[in-house]
């Protein structure tokens, strides 16, 4: 790829998704966009980009942006956040919702669904009292393609082998040929919706828990501040934000306080700062 092609791709992805493709990521751009060019009938990435320059923003631009997003995920990824959710966070938030019997959780970068389905399995496994509650796990992602796959809840053997305990596989999945599909009782807890974190967010219900793990690392500081400010507006006063192990609100948004006594990156909004 020549310099002009690289500049166009970096600028497109930055403007539409706020993802920063630093210098040195040329190999990644080529690896991700080569298949897109072939699938769309172009003989090179340069030819693909040349076509993009001549047309208004549309589906083809969207495919390029989606190709450059990272969808690395697995069931029970990193383990500790789900232990903190089960042992510390959920017992506290459920105790305060005994009257309303309503629980909303948001996964802000759900990818192919392993994270929201993991949360749903934790709810079914350890909190049977929720069976007659109104429970919703809102799972959002920039990529329409991964959301479509997530809704099906079908995974290859290699995917269920990554982090999923054997008894969870047997209890919460059905064997469908060479694949495994999440059982309806788990899938019904999750609602998948498209959402670009840097664009205006749709109206969302107040949520008790937000999982926004391994997302902020792809953005610059100002974009991180913008996203965290949005989280504060939807997070309940007693709610908890989960970030990835390499992420923090420190020196970015001082209106969050870290929750101690957990190996996970968990935060609460200071009482006077919600929505401010």
CSV table of C-alpha atoms in Angstrom, one decimal:
chain,number,residue,atom,x,y,z
A,1,UNK,CA,0.0,0.0,0.0
A,2,UNK,CA,1.2,3.5,-0.8
A,3,UNK,CA,1.2,6.4,1.7
A,4,UNK,CA,-2.0,7.9,0.3
A,5,UNK,CA,-3.9,4.6,0.7
A,6,UNK,CA,-2.7,4.2,4.3
A,7,UNK,CA,-3.7,7.8,5.1
A,8,UNK,CA,-7.2,7.3,3.7
A,9,UNK,CA,-7.8,4.1,5.7
A,10,UNK,CA,-6.4,5.6,9.0
A,11,UNK,CA,-8.5,8.8,8.5
A,12,UNK,CA,-11.7,6.9,7.7
A,13,UNK,CA,-11.4,4.6,10.6
A,14,UNK,CA,-10.5,7.4,13.0
A,15,UNK,CA,-13.4,9.7,11.9
A,16,UNK,CA,-16.0,7.0,12.0
A,17,UNK,CA,-14.9,4.8,15.0
A,18,UNK,CA,-12.3,6.9,16.8
A,19,UNK,CA,-9.9,3.9,16.6
A,20,UNK,CA,-6.4,5.0,16.2
A,21,UNK,CA,-4.3,2.9,13.7
A,22,UNK,CA,-0.8,4.0,14.8
A,23,UNK,CA,2.2,3.8,12.4
A,24,UNK,CA,3.6,0.3,12.5
A,25,UNK,CA,0.1,-1.2,12.0
A,26,UNK,CA,0.5,-1.4,8.2
A,27,UNK,CA,0.7,-5.2,8.4
A,28,UNK,CA,-2.6,-5.3,10.3
A,29,UNK,CA,-4.3,-3.0,7.7
A,30,UNK,CA,-3.1,-5.2,4.9
A,31,UNK,CA,-4.1,-8.5,6.6
A,32,UNK,CA,-7.6,-7.2,7.5
A,33,UNK,CA,-8.4,-5.4,4.2
A,34,UNK,CA,-7.0,-7.9,1.8
A,35,UNK,CA,-10.0,-10.3,2.2
A,36,UNK,CA,-12.4,-7.4,2.0
A,37,UNK,CA,-11.0,-6.3,-1.3
A,38,UNK,CA,-11.1,-9.8,-2.7
A,39,UNK,CA,-14.7,-10.4,-1.5
A,40,UNK,CA,-15.8,-7.1,-3.1
A,41,UNK,CA,-14.2,-7.9,-6.4
A,42,UNK,CA,-11.1,-5.6,-6.3
A,43,UNK,CA,-7.7,-6.9,-7.2
A,44,UNK,CA,-5.9,-4.9,-4.5
A,45,UNK,CA,-6.4,-2.8,-1.4
A,46,UNK,CA,-5.4,0.2,-3.5
A,47,UNK,CA,-8.2,-0.4,-6.0
A,48,UNK,CA,-10.7,-0.8,-3.1
A,49,UNK,CA,-9.6,2.5,-1.5
A,50,UNK,CA,-9.7,4.1,-5.0
A,51,UNK,CA,-13.4,3.1,-5.3
A,52,UNK,CA,-14.2,4.3,-1.8
A,53,UNK,CA,-12.8,7.8,-2.6
A,54,UNK,CA,-15.3,8.1,-5.4
A,55,UNK,CA,-18.5,7.2,-3.5
A,56,UNK,CA,-20.4,8.7,-0.6
A,57,UNK,CA,-20.2,6.9,2.7
A,58,UNK,CA,-22.0,3.7,2.6
A,59,UNK,CA,-22.0,-0.1,3.2
A,60,UNK,CA,-18.5,-0.6,1.7
A,61,UNK,CA,-17.0,2.0,3.9
A,62,UNK,CA,-18.7,0.3,6.8
A,63,UNK,CA,-17.2,-3.1,5.9
A,64,UNK,CA,-13.7,-1.5,5.9
A,65,UNK,CA,-14.3,0.0,9.3
A,66,UNK,CA,-15.7,-3.3,10.7
A,67,UNK,CA,-12.7,-5.2,9.3
A,68,UNK,CA,-10.3,-2.9,11.3
A,69,UNK,CA,-12.1,-3.5,14.6
A,70,UNK,CA,-10.7,-6.1,17.0
A,71,UNK,CA,-13.2,-8.8,18.0
A,72,UNK,CA,-10.9,-10.9,20.3
A,73,UNK,CA,-13.1,-12.5,23.0
A,74,UNK,CA,-13.7,-15.7,24.9
A,75,UNK,CA,-16.0,-17.2,27.5
A,76,UNK,CA,-15.1,-16.2,31.1
A,77,UNK,CA,-12.2,-14.1,29.7
A,78,UNK,CA,-9.7,-13.2,32.4
A,79,UNK,CA,-11.9,-15.0,35.0
A,80,UNK,CA,-11.6,-12.4,37.8
A,81,UNK,CA,-14.2,-9.9,36.5
A,82,UNK,CA,-16.8,-12.7,36.6
A,83,UNK,CA,-15.8,-13.8,40.1
A,84,UNK,CA,-16.1,-10.2,41.3
A,85,UNK,CA,-19.5,-9.9,39.6
A,86,UNK,CA,-20.7,-13.1,41.3
A,87,UNK,CA,-19.2,-12.6,44.7
A,88,UNK,CA,-19.2,-8.9,45.3
A,89,UNK,CA,-21.1,-6.8,42.8
A,90,UNK,CA,-24.3,-8.7,42.1
A,91,UNK,CA,-25.2,-9.5,45.8
A,92,UNK,CA,-25.0,-5.8,46.6
A,93,UNK,CA,-27.0,-4.5,43.6
A,94,UNK,CA,-29.6,-7.3,43.9
A,95,UNK,CA,-30.2,-6.5,47.6
A,96,UNK,CA,-31.1,-2.9,46.6
A,97,UNK,CA,-33.5,-4.1,43.9
A,98,UNK,CA,-35.6,-6.6,45.9
A,99,UNK,CA,-38.6,-4.3,45.5
A,100,UNK,CA,-38.4,-3.4,41.9
A,101,UNK,CA,-37.1,-6.9,40.9
A,102,UNK,CA,-35.5,-5.4,37.8
A,103,UNK,CA,-31.9,-5.8,36.7
A,104,UNK,CA,-30.2,-4.2,33.6
A,105,UNK,CA,-26.6,-4.9,32.6
A,106,UNK,CA,-24.8,-3.4,29.6
A,107,UNK,CA,-21.9,-5.0,27.6
A,108,UNK,CA,-20.5,-2.1,25.6
A,109,UNK,CA,-18.4,-4.1,23.2
A,110,UNK,CA,-20.0,-7.5,23.0
A,111,UNK,CA,-18.3,-8.8,19.9
A,112,UNK,CA,-19.5,-12.3,19.0
A,113,UNK,CA,-21.4,-12.7,22.3
A,114,UNK,CA,-19.2,-14.7,24.6
A,115,UNK,CA,-19.1,-11.9,27.3
A,116,UNK,CA,-22.8,-11.3,27.5
A,117,UNK,CA,-23.6,-15.0,27.4
A,118,UNK,CA,-21.1,-15.6,30.2
A,119,UNK,CA,-22.9,-13.0,32.3
A,120,UNK,CA,-26.2,-14.6,31.5
A,121,UNK,CA,-24.9,-18.0,32.5
A,122,UNK,CA,-23.6,-16.6,35.8
A,123,UNK,CA,-27.0,-15.2,36.5
A,124,UNK,CA,-28.7,-18.6,35.7
A,125,UNK,CA,-26.2,-20.6,37.7
A,126,UNK,CA,-25.7,-18.6,40.9
A,127,UNK,CA,-28.8,-16.4,41.2
A,128,UNK,CA,-31.9,-18.6,40.8
A,129,UNK,CA,-34.0,-16.0,42.5
A,130,UNK,CA,-33.8,-13.9,39.3
A,131,UNK,CA,-36.1,-16.4,37.5
A,132,UNK,CA,-39.1,-14.1,38.1
A,133,UNK,CA,-37.3,-10.8,37.8
A,134,UNK,CA,-37.1,-8.5,34.8
A,135,UNK,CA,-33.6,-9.1,33.6
A,136,UNK,CA,-32.0,-7.6,30.5
A,137,UNK,CA,-28.4,-7.8,29.3
A,138,UNK,CA,-28.0,-5.1,26.6
A,139,UNK,CA,-25.1,-6.2,24.3
A,140,UNK,CA,-23.9,-3.6,21.8
A,141,UNK,CA,-21.1,-3.5,19.3
A,142,UNK,CA,-20.0,-1.4,16.3
A,143,UNK,CA,-20.0,-4.4,13.9
A,144,UNK,CA,-23.2,-5.5,12.5
A,145,UNK,CA,-21.6,-8.7,11.2
A,146,UNK,CA,-20.5,-9.9,14.7
A,147,UNK,CA,-23.9,-8.9,16.2
A,148,UNK,CA,-25.7,-11.2,13.7
A,149,UNK,CA,-23.4,-14.1,14.7
A,150,UNK,CA,-23.8,-13.3,18.4
A,151,UNK,CA,-27.6,-13.5,18.2
A,152,UNK,CA,-27.4,-17.0,16.8
A,153,UNK,CA,-25.3,-18.0,19.8
A,154,UNK,CA,-23.5,-20.8,17.8
A,155,UNK,CA,-19.9,-21.5,18.5
A,156,UNK,CA,-17.3,-23.9,17.2
A,157,UNK,CA,-15.6,-26.5,19.4
A,158,UNK,CA,-12.4,-24.4,19.6
A,159,UNK,CA,-14.4,-21.4,20.8
A,160,UNK,CA,-16.2,-23.3,23.6
A,161,UNK,CA,-12.9,-24.9,24.6
A,162,UNK,CA,-11.5,-21.4,25.4
A,163,UNK,CA,-12.4,-20.6,29.0
A,164,UNK,CA,-15.8,-22.4,29.3
A,165,UNK,CA,-16.0,-24.9,32.1
A,166,UNK,CA,-17.2,-28.3,31.0
A,167,UNK,CA,-20.3,-28.3,33.2
A,168,UNK,CA,-21.4,-24.9,31.8
A,169,UNK,CA,-21.1,-26.3,28.3
A,170,UNK,CA,-23.3,-29.3,29.1
A,171,UNK,CA,-25.8,-27.3,31.1
A,172,UNK,CA,-26.3,-24.2,28.9
A,173,UNK,CA,-25.5,-25.4,25.4
A,174,UNK,CA,-27.1,-27.7,22.8
A,175,UNK,CA,-25.0,-29.7,20.3
A,176,UNK,CA,-25.9,-28.7,16.8
A,177,UNK,CA,-23.9,-30.8,14.4
A,178,UNK,CA,-20.2,-29.8,14.8
A,179,UNK,CA,-21.2,-26.6,16.7
A,180,UNK,CA,-22.7,-25.7,20.1
A,181,UNK,CA,-25.6,-23.3,20.5
A,182,UNK,CA,-26.5,-21.4,23.7
A,183,UNK,CA,-29.8,-22.6,25.1
A,184,UNK,CA,-32.9,-20.4,24.7
A,185,UNK,CA,-33.1,-19.8,28.4
A,186,UNK,CA,-29.8,-18.1,28.3
A,187,UNK,CA,-30.2,-16.3,24.9
A,188,UNK,CA,-33.5,-14.8,26.0
A,189,UNK,CA,-31.6,-12.7,28.6
A,190,UNK,CA,-29.5,-10.9,26.0
A,191,UNK,CA,-30.6,-8.2,23.6
A,192,UNK,CA,-28.1,-7.4,20.9
A,193,UNK,CA,-28.1,-3.9,19.4
A,194,UNK,CA,-25.7,-1.9,17.2
A,195,UNK,CA,-23.9,1.1,18.9
A,196,UNK,CA,-21.0,3.2,17.9
A,197,UNK,CA,-19.5,4.5,21.1
A,198,UNK,CA,-18.3,7.8,19.5
A,199,UNK,CA,-21.7,8.6,18.0
A,200,UNK,CA,-24.9,9.7,19.8
A,201,UNK,CA,-26.1,6.9,22.0
A,202,UNK,CA,-29.7,5.7,21.8
A,203,UNK,CA,-31.9,6.1,24.9
A,204,UNK,CA,-30.9,3.4,27.4
A,205,UNK,CA,-32.4,2.3,30.6
A,206,UNK,CA,-30.5,2.8,33.8
A,207,UNK,CA,-28.0,-0.1,34.2
A,208,UNK,CA,-26.6,-1.6,37.4
A,209,UNK,CA,-23.5,-3.0,35.7
A,210,UNK,CA,-21.5,-1.9,32.7
A,211,UNK,CA,-18.8,-4.2,31.1
A,212,UNK,CA,-16.6,-2.0,28.9
A,213,UNK,CA,-13.6,-4.2,28.9
A,214,UNK,CA,-10.6,-3.9,26.5
A,215,UNK,CA,-12.3,-1.1,24.6
A,216,UNK,CA,-10.8,2.2,25.8
A,217,UNK,CA,-7.3,1.1,24.9
A,218,UNK,CA,-8.0,1.7,21.3
A,219,UNK,CA,-9.0,5.4,21.8
A,220,UNK,CA,-7.2,8.7,22.5
A,221,UNK,CA,-7.7,10.4,25.8
A,222,UNK,CA,-10.4,12.8,24.7
A,223,UNK,CA,-12.5,10.0,23.3
A,224,UNK,CA,-12.1,8.0,26.5
A,225,UNK,CA,-13.4,11.0,28.5
A,226,UNK,CA,-16.3,11.3,26.2
A,227,UNK,CA,-17.2,7.6,26.5
A,228,UNK,CA,-16.8,7.6,30.3
A,229,UNK,CA,-19.0,10.6,30.6
A,230,UNK,CA,-21.7,8.7,28.7
A,231,UNK,CA,-21.3,5.8,31.0
A,232,UNK,CA,-21.9,8.0,34.0
A,233,UNK,CA,-25.2,9.1,32.6
A,234,UNK,CA,-26.6,5.5,32.3
A,235,UNK,CA,-25.0,3.9,35.3
A,236,UNK,CA,-27.2,3.6,38.4
A,237,UNK,CA,-25.9,5.4,41.6
A,238,UNK,CA,-24.9,2.1,43.1
A,239,UNK,CA,-23.8,0.7,39.7
A,240,UNK,CA,-20.4,-0.7,38.8
A,241,UNK,CA,-18.2,-0.3,35.7
A,242,UNK,CA,-15.9,-3.1,34.7
A,243,UNK,CA,-12.8,-2.1,32.6
A,244,UNK,CA,-10.1,-4.3,31.1
A,245,UNK,CA,-7.0,-5.2,33.2
A,246,UNK,CA,-4.9,-2.6,31.3
A,247,UNK,CA,-7.5,0.2,31.5
A,248,UNK,CA,-8.2,2.7,34.1
A,249,UNK,CA,-10.2,5.9,34.7
A,250,UNK,CA,-7.2,7.4,36.5
A,251,UNK,CA,-6.1,10.7,34.9
A,252,UNK,CA,-9.0,10.4,32.5
A,253,UNK,CA,-12.2,10.8,34.5
A,254,UNK,CA,-11.7,11.7,38.2
A,255,UNK,CA,-15.4,11.3,38.8
A,256,UNK,CA,-15.0,7.5,39.2
A,257,UNK,CA,-13.6,5.7,42.3
A,258,UNK,CA,-12.0,2.3,42.1
A,259,UNK,CA,-13.6,-0.4,44.2
A,260,UNK,CA,-11.1,-2.1,46.4
A,261,UNK,CA,-10.8,-5.7,47.5
A,262,UNK,CA,-11.1,-7.1,44.0
A,263,UNK,CA,-8.6,-8.3,41.4
A,264,UNK,CA,-10.7,-6.7,38.7
A,265,UNK,CA,-10.8,-3.1,37.4
A,266,UNK,CA,-14.1,-2.1,38.9
A,267,UNK,CA,-15.3,1.5,39.4
A,268,UNK,CA,-18.2,3.4,40.9
A,269,UNK,CA,-19.3,6.9,40.2
A,270,UNK,CA,-18.9,9.4,43.0
A,271,UNK,CA,-22.3,10.3,44.3
A,272,UNK,CA,-22.3,14.0,43.2
A,273,UNK,CA,-20.8,13.2,39.8
A,274,UNK,CA,-23.4,11.0,38.1
A,275,UNK,CA,-24.3,12.5,34.7
A,276,UNK,CA,-22.2,15.7,35.5
